[in-house]
Amino acid sequence: MSVYVHPDLEPVLAGLPERSMFGDIPRAREGMRRAMSTRAPYDDPRLSIEDAVATPAPGADGSGVPVRIYRPAGAAGALPAVLFFHGGGFVLGDLDSGDRNCAHMCVETGAVVIAVDYRLAPEHPCPAALTDAWTALHWTSARAAELGVDPGRIALSGHSAGACLAAGLTLRARDEGGPAIAFQQLLLPALDDRADGGSRAEIDDPRLLNGASVAQIWEMYLGSGSVEAPVYAIPARAKDLSGLPPAYVQVAGADPLRDEGLAYARRLVDHQVGVELHFVPGAFHLFEDWAPATELARSTVAHWTRALRDALGGSGK
């Protein structure tokens, strides 16, 4: 890989093994579970955590979706809410993998954070994850009073594949008159199944998410037997981005998803959508998880946390 790598991340990159990130899915899932189990449990008196099941509205498609609810301790009144969708290339991850991000988000923004345990490919190809995301959104809106949530201040946030779900859900809510979305936060988003060169070809390091890995996850997510994926599964293919809520888009310089994130942000601007673009030079995909103690990771997390807090008018801490 000949692209610039930030000095904070050079020693981290040097210690990563070459691997086929999605070559053995059961092994990769178990590896992620082990990595998450080594983290200290998030024990903070400033929040409470409970698990629940989001159920679809009567007559709607889908089944119950596991969710995890993070609530600021002692908070009163209707709070803003954030639906969070974890990353993992549509095939990895669960509620535990996003646990620390969601707890941090809750404490720092003062919002109720609802993590969504959507179904994973390849066992459950598109539109399963989108259906689960839609169920969680409607459930949150319908039970706003019970959850202590202000239905006018619901944001969607996601990392990587989770950002794709957030963007697609935002489009669908606009088109189908779904619950109002106040803000969309797309962190290192996967948005386009088309391999058009650029950063996809440029980022080829076998130690990291690279162009070949990205092609693989789209194949598993979209499914080989699908006739045509809905546009909400591939937000970059949407022709009209007007009328969408304000967005925060984070991209990284050494990420194969870099160019599609930049292109989507530009298209949002062209369609008169308010966008804050945060470019992290020299960072690779999900660097905040690989190197959370670095100043680069800490400052990046602080940046998107501030943007979310400001967008929702939360108090935090």
PDB file of C-alpha atoms in Angstrom:
ATOM      1  CA  MET A   1       0.000   0.000   0.000  1.00  0.00           C
ATOM      2  CA  SER A   2       1.614   3.213  -1.141  1.00  0.00           C
ATOM      3  CA  VAL A   3      -0.860   5.670   0.401  1.00  0.00           C
ATOM      4  CA  TYR A   4       0.026   7.852   3.359  1.00  0.00           C
ATOM      5  CA  VAL A   5      -0.407   6.217   6.792  1.00  0.00           C
ATOM      6  CA  HIS A   6      -0.667   8.460   9.849  1.00  0.00           C
ATOM      7  CA  PRO A   7       2.334   8.138  12.235  1.00  0.00           C
ATOM      8  CA  ASP A   8       0.000   7.144  15.097  1.00  0.00           C
ATOM      9  CA  LEU A   9      -1.075   4.104  13.093  1.00  0.00           C
ATOM     10  CA  GLU A  10       2.235   2.942  11.625  1.00  0.00           C
ATOM     11  CA  PRO A  11       3.166   0.696  14.587  1.00  0.00           C
ATOM     12  CA  VAL A  12      -0.364  -0.711  14.708  1.00  0.00           C
ATOM     13  CA  LEU A  13      -0.285  -1.555  11.014  1.00  0.00           C
ATOM     14  CA  ALA A  14       3.156  -3.152  11.375  1.00  0.00           C
ATOM     15  CA  GLY A  15       1.751  -5.541  13.987  1.00  0.00           C
ATOM     16  CA  LEU A  16      -1.255  -6.711  11.979  1.00  0.00           C
ATOM     17  CA  PRO A  17      -1.040 -10.119  10.241  1.00  0.00           C
ATOM     18  CA  GLU A  18      -1.939 -10.758   6.627  1.00  0.00           C
ATOM     19  CA  ARG A  19      -5.338 -12.395   6.534  1.00  0.00           C
ATOM     20  CA  SER A  20      -8.420 -13.173   4.525  1.00  0.00           C
ATOM     21  CA  MET A  21     -10.879 -11.100   6.492  1.00  0.00           C
ATOM     22  CA  PHE A  22     -13.985 -12.859   5.229  1.00  0.00           C
ATOM     23  CA  GLY A  23     -12.548 -16.182   4.057  1.00  0.00           C
ATOM     24  CA  ASP A  24     -13.883 -18.228   6.995  1.00  0.00           C
ATOM     25  CA  ILE A  25     -16.997 -16.547   8.358  1.00  0.00           C
ATOM     26  CA  PRO A  26     -17.545 -18.720  11.487  1.00  0.00           C
ATOM     27  CA  ARG A  27     -13.912 -18.267  12.454  1.00  0.00           C
ATOM     28  CA  ALA A  28     -14.059 -14.528  11.818  1.00  0.00           C
ATOM     29  CA  ARG A  29     -17.183 -14.198  13.952  1.00  0.00           C
ATOM     30  CA  GLU A  30     -15.613 -16.147  16.775  1.00  0.00           C
ATOM     31  CA  GLY A  31     -12.478 -14.004  16.510  1.00  0.00           C
ATOM     32  CA  MET A  32     -14.565 -10.854  16.847  1.00  0.00           C
ATOM     33  CA  ARG A  33     -16.403 -12.269  19.861  1.00  0.00           C
ATOM     34  CA  ARG A  34     -13.103 -13.139  21.539  1.00  0.00           C
ATOM     35  CA  ALA A  35     -11.721  -9.669  20.830  1.00  0.00           C
ATOM     36  CA  MET A  36     -14.795  -8.046  22.354  1.00  0.00           C
ATOM     37  CA  SER A  37     -14.671 -10.301  25.439  1.00  0.00           C
ATOM     38  CA  THR A  38     -11.162  -9.087  26.280  1.00  0.00           C
ATOM     39  CA  ARG A  39     -12.387  -5.521  26.709  1.00  0.00           C
ATOM     40  CA  ALA A  40     -13.237  -4.402  30.211  1.00  0.00           C
ATOM     41  CA  PRO A  41     -17.035  -4.264  30.704  1.00  0.00           C
ATOM     42  CA  TYR A  42     -18.477  -0.805  30.329  1.00  0.00           C
ATOM     43  CA  ASP A  43     -19.554  -0.018  33.888  1.00  0.00           C
ATOM     44  CA  ASP A  44     -20.571   3.610  34.247  1.00  0.00           C
ATOM     45  CA  PRO A  45     -23.062   4.922  36.811  1.00  0.00           C
ATOM     46  CA  ARG A  46     -24.039   7.641  34.351  1.00  0.00           C
ATOM     47  CA  LEU A  47     -26.074   5.201  32.239  1.00  0.00           C
ATOM     48  CA  SER A  48     -28.340   2.175  32.427  1.00  0.00           C
ATOM     49  CA  ILE A  49     -28.430  -0.645  29.873  1.00  0.00           C
ATOM     50  CA  GLU A  50     -31.205  -3.094  29.054  1.00  0.00           C
ATOM     51  CA  ASP A  51     -31.914  -5.568  26.270  1.00  0.00           C
ATOM     52  CA  ALA A  52     -35.273  -5.726  24.511  1.00  0.00           C
ATOM     53  CA  VAL A  53     -36.900  -6.955  21.298  1.00  0.00           C
ATOM     54  CA  ALA A  54     -38.211  -4.538  18.694  1.00  0.00           C
ATOM     55  CA  THR A  55     -41.382  -6.006  17.205  1.00  0.00           C
ATOM     56  CA  PRO A  56     -42.821  -5.058  13.812  1.00  0.00           C
ATOM     57  CA  ALA A  57     -46.082  -3.195  13.507  1.00  0.00           C
ATOM     58  CA  PRO A  58     -49.151  -5.388  12.896  1.00  0.00           C
ATOM     59  CA  GLY A  59     -49.187  -6.531   9.280  1.00  0.00           C
ATOM     60  CA  ALA A  60     -45.620  -5.397   8.595  1.00  0.00           C
ATOM     61  CA  ASP A  61     -42.885  -7.635   7.231  1.00  0.00           C
ATOM     62  CA  GLY A  62     -40.223  -9.067   9.501  1.00  0.00           C
ATOM     63  CA  SER A  63     -39.963 -10.541  12.972  1.00  0.00           C
ATOM     64  CA  GLY A  64     -38.662  -9.416  16.339  1.00  0.00           C
ATOM     65  CA  VAL A  65     -35.240  -7.722  16.314  1.00  0.00           C
ATOM     66  CA  PRO A  66     -32.966  -7.776  19.396  1.00  0.00           C
ATOM     67  CA  VAL A  67     -31.950  -4.300  20.534  1.00  0.00           C
ATOM     68  CA  ARG A  68     -29.914  -2.895  23.404  1.00  0.00           C
ATOM     69  CA  ILE A  69     -31.046   0.354  25.013  1.00  0.00           C
ATOM     70  CA  TYR A  70     -28.576   2.754  26.638  1.00  0.00           C
ATOM     71  CA  ARG A  71     -30.173   5.478  28.748  1.00  0.00           C
ATOM     72  CA  PRO A  72     -28.589   8.365  30.661  1.00  0.00           C
ATOM     73  CA  ALA A  73     -29.118   7.636  34.360  1.00  0.00           C
ATOM     74  CA  GLY A  74     -31.580   9.935  36.084  1.00  0.00           C
ATOM     75  CA  ALA A  75     -32.536  11.799  32.914  1.00  0.00           C
ATOM     76  CA  ALA A  76     -36.054  13.190  32.801  1.00  0.00           C
ATOM     77  CA  GLY A  77     -38.293  14.283  29.955  1.00  0.00           C
ATOM     78  CA  ALA A  78     -38.210  13.249  26.312  1.00  0.00           C
ATOM     79  CA  LEU A  79     -34.622  12.716  25.198  1.00  0.00           C
ATOM     80  CA  PRO A  80     -33.147  12.569  21.696  1.00  0.00           C
ATOM     81  CA  ALA A  81     -32.558   9.069  20.391  1.00  0.00           C
ATOM     82  CA  VAL A  82     -29.881   7.442  18.247  1.00  0.00           C
ATOM     83  CA  LEU A  83     -30.392   4.161  16.423  1.00  0.00           C
ATOM     84  CA  PHE A  84     -26.943   2.638  16.004  1.00  0.00           C
ATOM     85  CA  PHE A  85     -25.961   0.001  13.430  1.00  0.00           C
ATOM     86  CA  HIS A  86     -22.651  -1.796  13.979  1.00  0.00           C
ATOM     87  CA  GLY A  87     -20.072  -2.475  11.294  1.00  0.00           C
ATOM     88  CA  GLY A  88     -18.672  -5.818  10.169  1.00  0.00           C
ATOM     89  CA  GLY A  89     -19.159  -6.000   6.430  1.00  0.00           C
ATOM     90  CA  PHE A  90     -22.811  -7.120   6.749  1.00  0.00           C
ATOM     91  CA  VAL A  91     -21.531 -10.507   7.982  1.00  0.00           C
ATOM     92  CA  LEU A  92     -19.834  -9.888  11.350  1.00  0.00           C
ATOM     93  CA  GLY A  93     -20.817  -8.200  14.594  1.00  0.00           C
ATOM     94  CA  ASP A  94     -23.590  -8.187  17.172  1.00  0.00           C
ATOM     95  CA  LEU A  95     -24.797  -6.110  20.087  1.00  0.00           C
ATOM     96  CA  ASP A  96     -21.583  -6.690  22.027  1.00  0.00           C
ATOM     97  CA  SER A  97     -19.325  -5.475  19.218  1.00  0.00           C
ATOM     98  CA  GLY A  98     -20.812  -1.979  19.361  1.00  0.00           C
ATOM     99  CA  ASP A  99     -21.239  -1.890  23.123  1.00  0.00           C
ATOM    100  CA  ARG A 100     -18.519   0.569  24.075  1.00  0.00           C
ATOM    101  CA  ASN A 101     -19.297   2.918  21.193  1.00  0.00           C
ATOM    102  CA  CYS A 102     -22.959   3.021  22.181  1.00  0.00           C
ATOM    103  CA  ALA A 103     -22.244   3.536  25.874  1.00  0.00           C
ATOM    104  CA  HIS A 104     -19.842   6.362  25.043  1.00  0.00           C
ATOM    105  CA  MET A 105     -22.391   7.895  22.679  1.00  0.00           C
ATOM    106  CA  CYS A 106     -25.090   7.812  25.351  1.00  0.00           C
ATOM    107  CA  VAL A 107     -22.949   9.415  28.060  1.00  0.00           C
ATOM    108  CA  GLU A 108     -21.435  12.079  25.820  1.00  0.00           C
ATOM    109  CA  THR A 109     -24.588  13.148  23.978  1.00  0.00           C
ATOM    110  CA  GLY A 110     -27.288  12.662  26.601  1.00  0.00           C
ATOM    111  CA  ALA A 111     -29.350  10.651  24.110  1.00  0.00           C
ATOM    112  CA  VAL A 112     -31.068   7.310  24.412  1.00  0.00           C
ATOM    113  CA  VAL A 113     -29.001   5.013  22.194  1.00  0.00           C
ATOM    114  CA  ILE A 114     -30.622   1.917  20.697  1.00  0.00           C
ATOM    115  CA  ALA A 115     -28.237  -0.623  19.163  1.00  0.00           C
ATOM    116  CA  VAL A 116     -29.822  -2.875  16.537  1.00  0.00           C
ATOM    117  CA  ASP A 117     -28.822  -6.550  16.181  1.00  0.00           C
ATOM    118  CA  TYR A 118     -29.782  -6.947  12.532  1.00  0.00           C
ATOM    119  CA  ARG A 119     -29.551 -10.292  10.733  1.00  0.00           C
ATOM    120  CA  LEU A 120     -26.262 -11.067   9.010  1.00  0.00           C
ATOM    121  CA  ALA A 121     -25.295 -12.281   5.549  1.00  0.00           C
ATOM    122  CA  PRO A 122     -24.610 -14.641   3.908  1.00  0.00           C
ATOM    123  CA  GLU A 123     -27.242 -16.662   5.800  1.00  0.00           C
ATOM    124  CA  HIS A 124     -29.623 -13.709   5.607  1.00  0.00           C
ATOM    125  CA  PRO A 125     -28.865 -11.674   2.479  1.00  0.00           C
ATOM    126  CA  CYS A 126     -30.461  -8.367   1.598  1.00  0.00           C
ATOM    127  CA  PRO A 127     -33.110  -7.208   2.386  1.00  0.00           C
ATOM    128  CA  ALA A 128     -33.038  -8.941   5.803  1.00  0.00           C
ATOM    129  CA  ALA A 129     -30.815  -6.352   7.509  1.00  0.00           C
ATOM    130  CA  LEU A 130     -32.794  -3.488   5.966  1.00  0.00           C
ATOM    131  CA  THR A 131     -36.065  -5.033   7.137  1.00  0.00           C
ATOM    132  CA  ASP A 132     -34.687  -5.317  10.665  1.00  0.00           C
ATOM    133  CA  ALA A 133     -33.497  -1.710  10.582  1.00  0.00           C
ATOM    134  CA  TRP A 134     -36.938  -0.577   9.413  1.00  0.00           C
ATOM    135  CA  THR A 135     -38.592  -2.572  12.212  1.00  0.00           C
ATOM    136  CA  ALA A 136     -36.317  -1.001  14.826  1.00  0.00           C
ATOM    137  CA  LEU A 137     -37.016   2.506  13.552  1.00  0.00           C
ATOM    138  CA  HIS A 138     -40.797   2.080  13.592  1.00  0.00           C
ATOM    139  CA  TRP A 139     -40.680   0.400  17.008  1.00  0.00           C
ATOM    140  CA  THR A 140     -38.656   3.281  18.443  1.00  0.00           C
ATOM    141  CA  SER A 141     -41.008   5.896  17.015  1.00  0.00           C
ATOM    142  CA  ALA A 142     -44.179   4.058  18.051  1.00  0.00           C
ATOM    143  CA  ARG A 143     -42.915   3.580  21.609  1.00  0.00           C
ATOM    144  CA  ALA A 144     -41.326   6.981  21.985  1.00  0.00           C
ATOM    145  CA  ALA A 145     -43.279   7.865  25.123  1.00  0.00           C
ATOM    146  CA  GLU A 146     -42.508   4.512  26.742  1.00  0.00           C
ATOM    147  CA  LEU A 147     -38.807   4.841  25.875  1.00  0.00           C
ATOM    148  CA  GLY A 148     -38.613   8.466  27.014  1.00  0.00           C
ATOM    149  CA  VAL A 149     -37.720   9.548  23.481  1.00  0.00           C
ATOM    150  CA  ASP A 150     -38.596  12.693  21.557  1.00  0.00           C
ATOM    151  CA  PRO A 151     -39.922  11.360  18.193  1.00  0.00           C
ATOM    152  CA  GLY A 152     -38.815  14.595  16.520  1.00  0.00           C
ATOM    153  CA  ARG A 153     -35.155  14.018  17.455  1.00  0.00           C
ATOM    154  CA  ILE A 154     -34.289  10.553  16.165  1.00  0.00           C
ATOM    155  CA  ALA A 155     -30.891  10.147  14.508  1.00  0.00           C
ATOM    156  CA  LEU A 156     -29.396   7.201  12.655  1.00  0.00           C
ATOM    157  CA  SER A 157     -25.712   6.364  13.122  1.00  0.00           C
ATOM    158  CA  GLY A 158     -23.591   3.536  11.800  1.00  0.00           C
ATOM    159  CA  HIS A 159     -20.067   2.367  11.095  1.00  0.00           C
ATOM    160  CA  SER A 160     -19.098   0.915   7.720  1.00  0.00           C
ATOM    161  CA  ALA A 161     -21.846  -1.546   6.701  1.00  0.00           C
ATOM    162  CA  GLY A 162     -23.932  -0.101   9.521  1.00  0.00           C
ATOM    163  CA  ALA A 163     -23.583   3.317   7.890  1.00  0.00           C
ATOM    164  CA  CYS A 164     -24.968   1.802   4.688  1.00  0.00           C
ATOM    165  CA  LEU A 165     -28.038   0.681   6.636  1.00  0.00           C
ATOM    166  CA  ALA A 166     -28.376   4.134   8.203  1.00  0.00           C
ATOM    167  CA  ALA A 167     -28.196   5.854   4.810  1.00  0.00           C
ATOM    168  CA  GLY A 168     -30.598   3.398   3.183  1.00  0.00           C
ATOM    169  CA  LEU A 169     -33.046   3.679   6.055  1.00  0.00           C
ATOM    170  CA  THR A 170     -32.975   7.464   5.765  1.00  0.00           C
ATOM    171  CA  LEU A 171     -33.857   7.231   2.076  1.00  0.00           C
ATOM    172  CA  ARG A 172     -36.677   4.772   2.700  1.00  0.00           C
ATOM    173  CA  ALA A 173     -38.154   6.870   5.512  1.00  0.00           C
ATOM    174  CA  ARG A 174     -38.241   9.853   3.141  1.00  0.00           C
ATOM    175  CA  ASP A 175     -39.831   7.915   0.290  1.00  0.00           C
ATOM    176  CA  GLU A 176     -42.380   5.928   2.291  1.00  0.00           C
ATOM    177  CA  GLY A 177     -43.401   8.527   4.836  1.00  0.00           C
ATOM    178  CA  GLY A 178     -41.682   6.700   7.653  1.00  0.00           C
ATOM    179  CA  PRO A 179     -40.732   8.164  11.023  1.00  0.00           C
ATOM    180  CA  ALA A 180     -38.932  11.488  10.732  1.00  0.00           C
ATOM    181  CA  ILE A 181     -35.125  11.309  10.822  1.00  0.00           C
ATOM    182  CA  ALA A 182     -33.435  14.358  12.317  1.00  0.00           C
ATOM    183  CA  PHE A 183     -29.837  13.480  11.445  1.00  0.00           C
ATOM    184  CA  GLN A 184     -27.809  10.800   9.667  1.00  0.00           C
ATOM    185  CA  GLN A 185     -24.286   9.987  10.784  1.00  0.00           C
ATOM    186  CA  LEU A 186     -22.286   7.905   8.302  1.00  0.00           C
ATOM    187  CA  LEU A 187     -18.925   6.775   9.694  1.00  0.00           C
ATOM    188  CA  LEU A 188     -16.553   5.215   7.139  1.00  0.00           C
ATOM    189  CA  PRO A 189     -19.605   4.246   5.092  1.00  0.00           C
ATOM    190  CA  ALA A 190     -19.961   1.406   2.591  1.00  0.00           C
ATOM    191  CA  LEU A 191     -22.364   2.855   0.026  1.00  0.00           C
ATOM    192  CA  ASP A 192     -21.604   1.529  -3.454  1.00  0.00           C
ATOM    193  CA  ASP A 193     -21.316  -2.015  -4.813  1.00  0.00           C
ATOM    194  CA  ARG A 194     -19.622  -0.831  -7.997  1.00  0.00           C
ATOM    195  CA  ALA A 195     -15.828  -1.236  -8.182  1.00  0.00           C
ATOM    196  CA  ASP A 196     -14.789   1.797 -10.179  1.00  0.00           C
ATOM    197  CA  GLY A 197     -11.126   1.992  -9.259  1.00  0.00           C
ATOM    198  CA  GLY A 198      -9.917   4.869  -7.133  1.00  0.00           C
ATOM    199  CA  SER A 199      -9.499   3.954  -3.472  1.00  0.00           C
ATOM    200  CA  ARG A 200     -10.877   0.443  -4.085  1.00  0.00           C
ATOM    201  CA  ALA A 201      -7.896  -0.322  -6.313  1.00  0.00           C
ATOM    202  CA  GLU A 202      -5.453   1.814  -4.360  1.00  0.00           C
ATOM    203  CA  ILE A 203      -5.948   0.141  -0.954  1.00  0.00           C
ATOM    204  CA  ASP A 204      -4.728  -3.427  -1.460  1.00  0.00           C
ATOM    205  CA  ASP A 205      -2.853  -4.177   1.790  1.00  0.00           C
ATOM    206  CA  PRO A 206      -3.783  -7.758   2.871  1.00  0.00           C
ATOM    207  CA  ARG A 207      -3.594  -6.756   6.535  1.00  0.00           C
ATOM    208  CA  LEU A 208      -6.541  -4.393   6.188  1.00  0.00           C
ATOM    209  CA  LEU A 209      -9.952  -4.112   4.660  1.00  0.00           C
ATOM    210  CA  ASN A 210      -9.048  -3.715   0.993  1.00  0.00           C
ATOM    211  CA  GLY A 211     -10.734  -3.540  -2.374  1.00  0.00           C
ATOM    212  CA  ALA A 212     -10.986  -7.307  -2.730  1.00  0.00           C
ATOM    213  CA  SER A 213     -12.597  -7.614   0.713  1.00  0.00           C
ATOM    214  CA  VAL A 214     -15.139  -4.944  -0.158  1.00  0.00           C
ATOM    215  CA  ALA A 215     -16.154  -6.787  -3.320  1.00  0.00           C
ATOM    216  CA  GLN A 216     -16.560  -9.961  -1.263  1.00  0.00           C
ATOM    217  CA  ILE A 217     -18.861  -8.405   1.333  1.00  0.00           C
ATOM    218  CA  TRP A 218     -21.141  -6.935  -1.325  1.00  0.00           C
ATOM    219  CA  GLU A 219     -21.440 -10.352  -2.971  1.00  0.00           C
ATOM    220  CA  MET A 220     -22.438 -11.934   0.339  1.00  0.00           C
ATOM    221  CA  TYR A 221     -24.815  -9.138   1.277  1.00  0.00           C
ATOM    222  CA  LEU A 222     -26.633  -8.834  -2.039  1.00  0.00           C
ATOM    223  CA  GLY A 223     -26.783 -12.594  -2.584  1.00  0.00           C
ATOM    224  CA  SER A 224     -25.964 -14.423  -5.779  1.00  0.00           C
ATOM    225  CA  GLY A 225     -29.574 -15.310  -6.469  1.00  0.00           C
ATOM    226  CA  SER A 226     -31.089 -11.867  -6.033  1.00  0.00           C
ATOM    227  CA  VAL A 227     -32.831 -10.395  -9.061  1.00  0.00           C
ATOM    228  CA  GLU A 228     -32.298  -6.754  -8.193  1.00  0.00           C
ATOM    229  CA  ALA A 229     -31.438  -5.266  -4.829  1.00  0.00           C
ATOM    230  CA  PRO A 230     -33.603  -2.389  -3.613  1.00  0.00           C
ATOM    231  CA  VAL A 231     -31.977   1.017  -4.006  1.00  0.00           C
ATOM    232  CA  TYR A 232     -32.041   1.367  -0.222  1.00  0.00           C
ATOM    233  CA  ALA A 233     -29.486  -1.454  -0.029  1.00  0.00           C
ATOM    234  CA  ILE A 234     -27.032   0.553  -2.148  1.00  0.00           C
ATOM    235  CA  PRO A 235     -27.524   4.235  -1.282  1.00  0.00           C
ATOM    236  CA  ALA A 236     -25.010   5.440  -3.892  1.00  0.00           C
ATOM    237  CA  ARG A 237     -27.366   4.193  -6.608  1.00  0.00           C
ATOM    238  CA  ALA A 238     -30.201   6.469  -5.432  1.00  0.00           C
ATOM    239  CA  LYS A 239     -30.759   9.141  -8.073  1.00  0.00           C
ATOM    240  CA  ASP A 240     -32.443  11.700  -5.836  1.00  0.00           C
ATOM    241  CA  LEU A 241     -30.891  12.681  -2.501  1.00  0.00           C
ATOM    242  CA  SER A 242     -32.986  15.806  -1.981  1.00  0.00           C
ATOM    243  CA  GLY A 243     -35.161  16.255   1.080  1.00  0.00           C
ATOM    244  CA  LEU A 244     -32.904  14.200   3.328  1.00  0.00           C
ATOM    245  CA  PRO A 245     -31.927  15.277   6.858  1.00  0.00           C
ATOM    246  CA  PRO A 246     -28.526  16.828   7.589  1.00  0.00           C
ATOM    247  CA  ALA A 247     -25.598  14.440   7.469  1.00  0.00           C
ATOM    248  CA  TYR A 248     -22.193  13.903   9.006  1.00  0.00           C
ATOM    249  CA  VAL A 249     -19.883  11.839   6.790  1.00  0.00           C
ATOM    250  CA  GLN A 250     -16.526  10.577   8.039  1.00  0.00           C
ATOM    251  CA  VAL A 251     -13.984   9.123   5.604  1.00  0.00           C
ATOM    252  CA  ALA A 252     -10.404   7.931   6.036  1.00  0.00           C
ATOM    253  CA  GLY A 253      -7.494   8.432   3.663  1.00  0.00           C
ATOM    254  CA  ALA A 254      -6.257   4.820   3.635  1.00  0.00           C
ATOM    255  CA  ASP A 255      -9.711   3.220   3.442  1.00  0.00           C
ATOM    256  CA  PRO A 256     -10.962   1.491   0.271  1.00  0.00           C
ATOM    257  CA  LEU A 257     -14.361   3.060   1.015  1.00  0.00           C
ATOM    258  CA  ARG A 258     -12.876   6.564   0.950  1.00  0.00           C
ATOM    259  CA  ASP A 259     -13.957   7.649  -2.524  1.00  0.00           C
ATOM    260  CA  GLU A 260     -17.560   6.460  -2.278  1.00  0.00           C
ATOM    261  CA  GLY A 261     -17.955   8.345   1.005  1.00  0.00           C
ATOM    262  CA  LEU A 262     -16.560  11.508  -0.564  1.00  0.00           C
ATOM    263  CA  ALA A 263     -18.771  11.099  -3.619  1.00  0.00           C
ATOM    264  CA  TYR A 264     -21.908  10.602  -1.527  1.00  0.00           C
ATOM    265  CA  ALA A 265     -21.139  13.663   0.597  1.00  0.00           C
ATOM    266  CA  ARG A 266     -20.699  15.729  -2.556  1.00  0.00           C
ATOM    267  CA  ARG A 267     -23.972  14.464  -4.003  1.00  0.00           C
ATOM    268  CA  LEU A 268     -25.786  15.336  -0.777  1.00  0.00           C
ATOM    269  CA  VAL A 269     -24.406  18.875  -1.062  1.00  0.00           C
ATOM    270  CA  ASP A 270     -25.502  19.035  -4.713  1.00  0.00           C
ATOM    271  CA  HIS A 271     -29.031  18.099  -3.579  1.00  0.00           C
ATOM    272  CA  GLN A 272     -29.104  20.911  -0.996  1.00  0.00           C
ATOM    273  CA  VAL A 273     -28.600  18.663   2.037  1.00  0.00           C
ATOM    274  CA  GLY A 274     -26.532  20.063   4.881  1.00  0.00           C
ATOM    275  CA  VAL A 275     -23.325  18.021   5.235  1.00  0.00           C
ATOM    276  CA  GLU A 276     -20.380  18.062   7.596  1.00  0.00           C
ATOM    277  CA  LEU A 277     -17.526  16.088   6.047  1.00  0.00           C
ATOM    278  CA  HIS A 278     -14.696  14.912   8.270  1.00  0.00           C
ATOM    279  CA  PHE A 279     -11.657  13.543   6.420  1.00  0.00           C
ATOM    280  CA  VAL A 280      -9.091  11.671   8.532  1.00  0.00           C
ATOM    281  CA  PRO A 281      -5.782  11.607   6.618  1.00  0.00           C
ATOM    282  CA  GLY A 282      -3.649   8.496   6.848  1.00  0.00           C
ATOM    283  CA  ALA A 283      -6.255   6.411   8.663  1.00  0.00           C
ATOM    284  CA  PHE A 284      -7.358   2.933   7.621  1.00  0.00           C
ATOM    285  CA  HIS A 285     -10.775   1.337   7.964  1.00  0.00           C
ATOM    286  CA  LEU A 286     -12.118   1.180  11.542  1.00  0.00           C
ATOM    287  CA  PHE A 287      -8.845   2.525  12.899  1.00  0.00           C
ATOM    288  CA  GLU A 288     -10.676   3.689  16.040  1.00  0.00           C
ATOM    289  CA  ASP A 289     -11.248   0.033  16.939  1.00  0.00           C
ATOM    290  CA  TRP A 290      -7.750  -1.133  15.993  1.00  0.00           C
ATOM    291  CA  ALA A 291      -5.972   1.702  17.779  1.00  0.00           C
ATOM    292  CA  PRO A 292      -8.389   3.259  20.317  1.00  0.00           C
ATOM    293  CA  ALA A 293      -5.623   4.640  22.545  1.00  0.00           C
ATOM    294  CA  THR A 294      -4.014   6.786  19.835  1.00  0.00           C
ATOM    295  CA  GLU A 295      -4.533  10.522  19.800  1.00  0.00           C
ATOM    296  CA  LEU A 296      -5.858  10.222  16.239  1.00  0.00           C
ATOM    297  CA  ALA A 297      -8.595   7.816  17.328  1.00  0.00           C
ATOM    298  CA  ARG A 298      -9.510   9.818  20.419  1.00  0.00           C
ATOM    299  CA  SER A 299      -9.756  13.105  18.514  1.00  0.00           C
ATOM    300  CA  THR A 300     -11.788  11.477  15.744  1.00  0.00           C
ATOM    301  CA  VAL A 301     -14.304   9.960  18.153  1.00  0.00           C
ATOM    302  CA  ALA A 302     -14.563  13.293  19.961  1.00  0.00           C
ATOM    303  CA  HIS A 303     -15.282  15.008  16.627  1.00  0.00           C
ATOM    304  CA  TRP A 304     -18.185  12.790  15.567  1.00  0.00           C
ATOM    305  CA  THR A 305     -19.533  12.714  19.124  1.00  0.00           C
ATOM    306  CA  ARG A 306     -19.645  16.510  19.197  1.00  0.00           C
ATOM    307  CA  ALA A 307     -21.400  16.603  15.841  1.00  0.00           C
ATOM    308  CA  LEU A 308     -24.056  14.173  17.042  1.00  0.00           C
ATOM    309  CA  ARG A 309     -24.588  16.032  20.313  1.00  0.00           C
ATOM    310  CA  ASP A 310     -24.915  19.363  18.538  1.00  0.00           C
ATOM    311  CA  ALA A 311     -27.317  17.992  15.928  1.00  0.00           C
ATOM    312  CA  LEU A 312     -29.662  16.566  18.556  1.00  0.00           C
ATOM    313  CA  GLY A 313     -29.344  19.342  21.104  1.00  0.00           C
ATOM    314  CA  GLY A 314     -28.275  16.832  23.745  1.00  0.00           C
ATOM    315  CA  SER A 315     -26.613  17.813  26.988  1.00  0.00           C
ATOM    316  CA  GLY A 316     -24.198  14.929  27.545  1.00  0.00           C
ATOM    317  CA  LYS A 317     -22.240  13.969  30.622  1.00  0.00           C
TER     318      LYS A 317
END
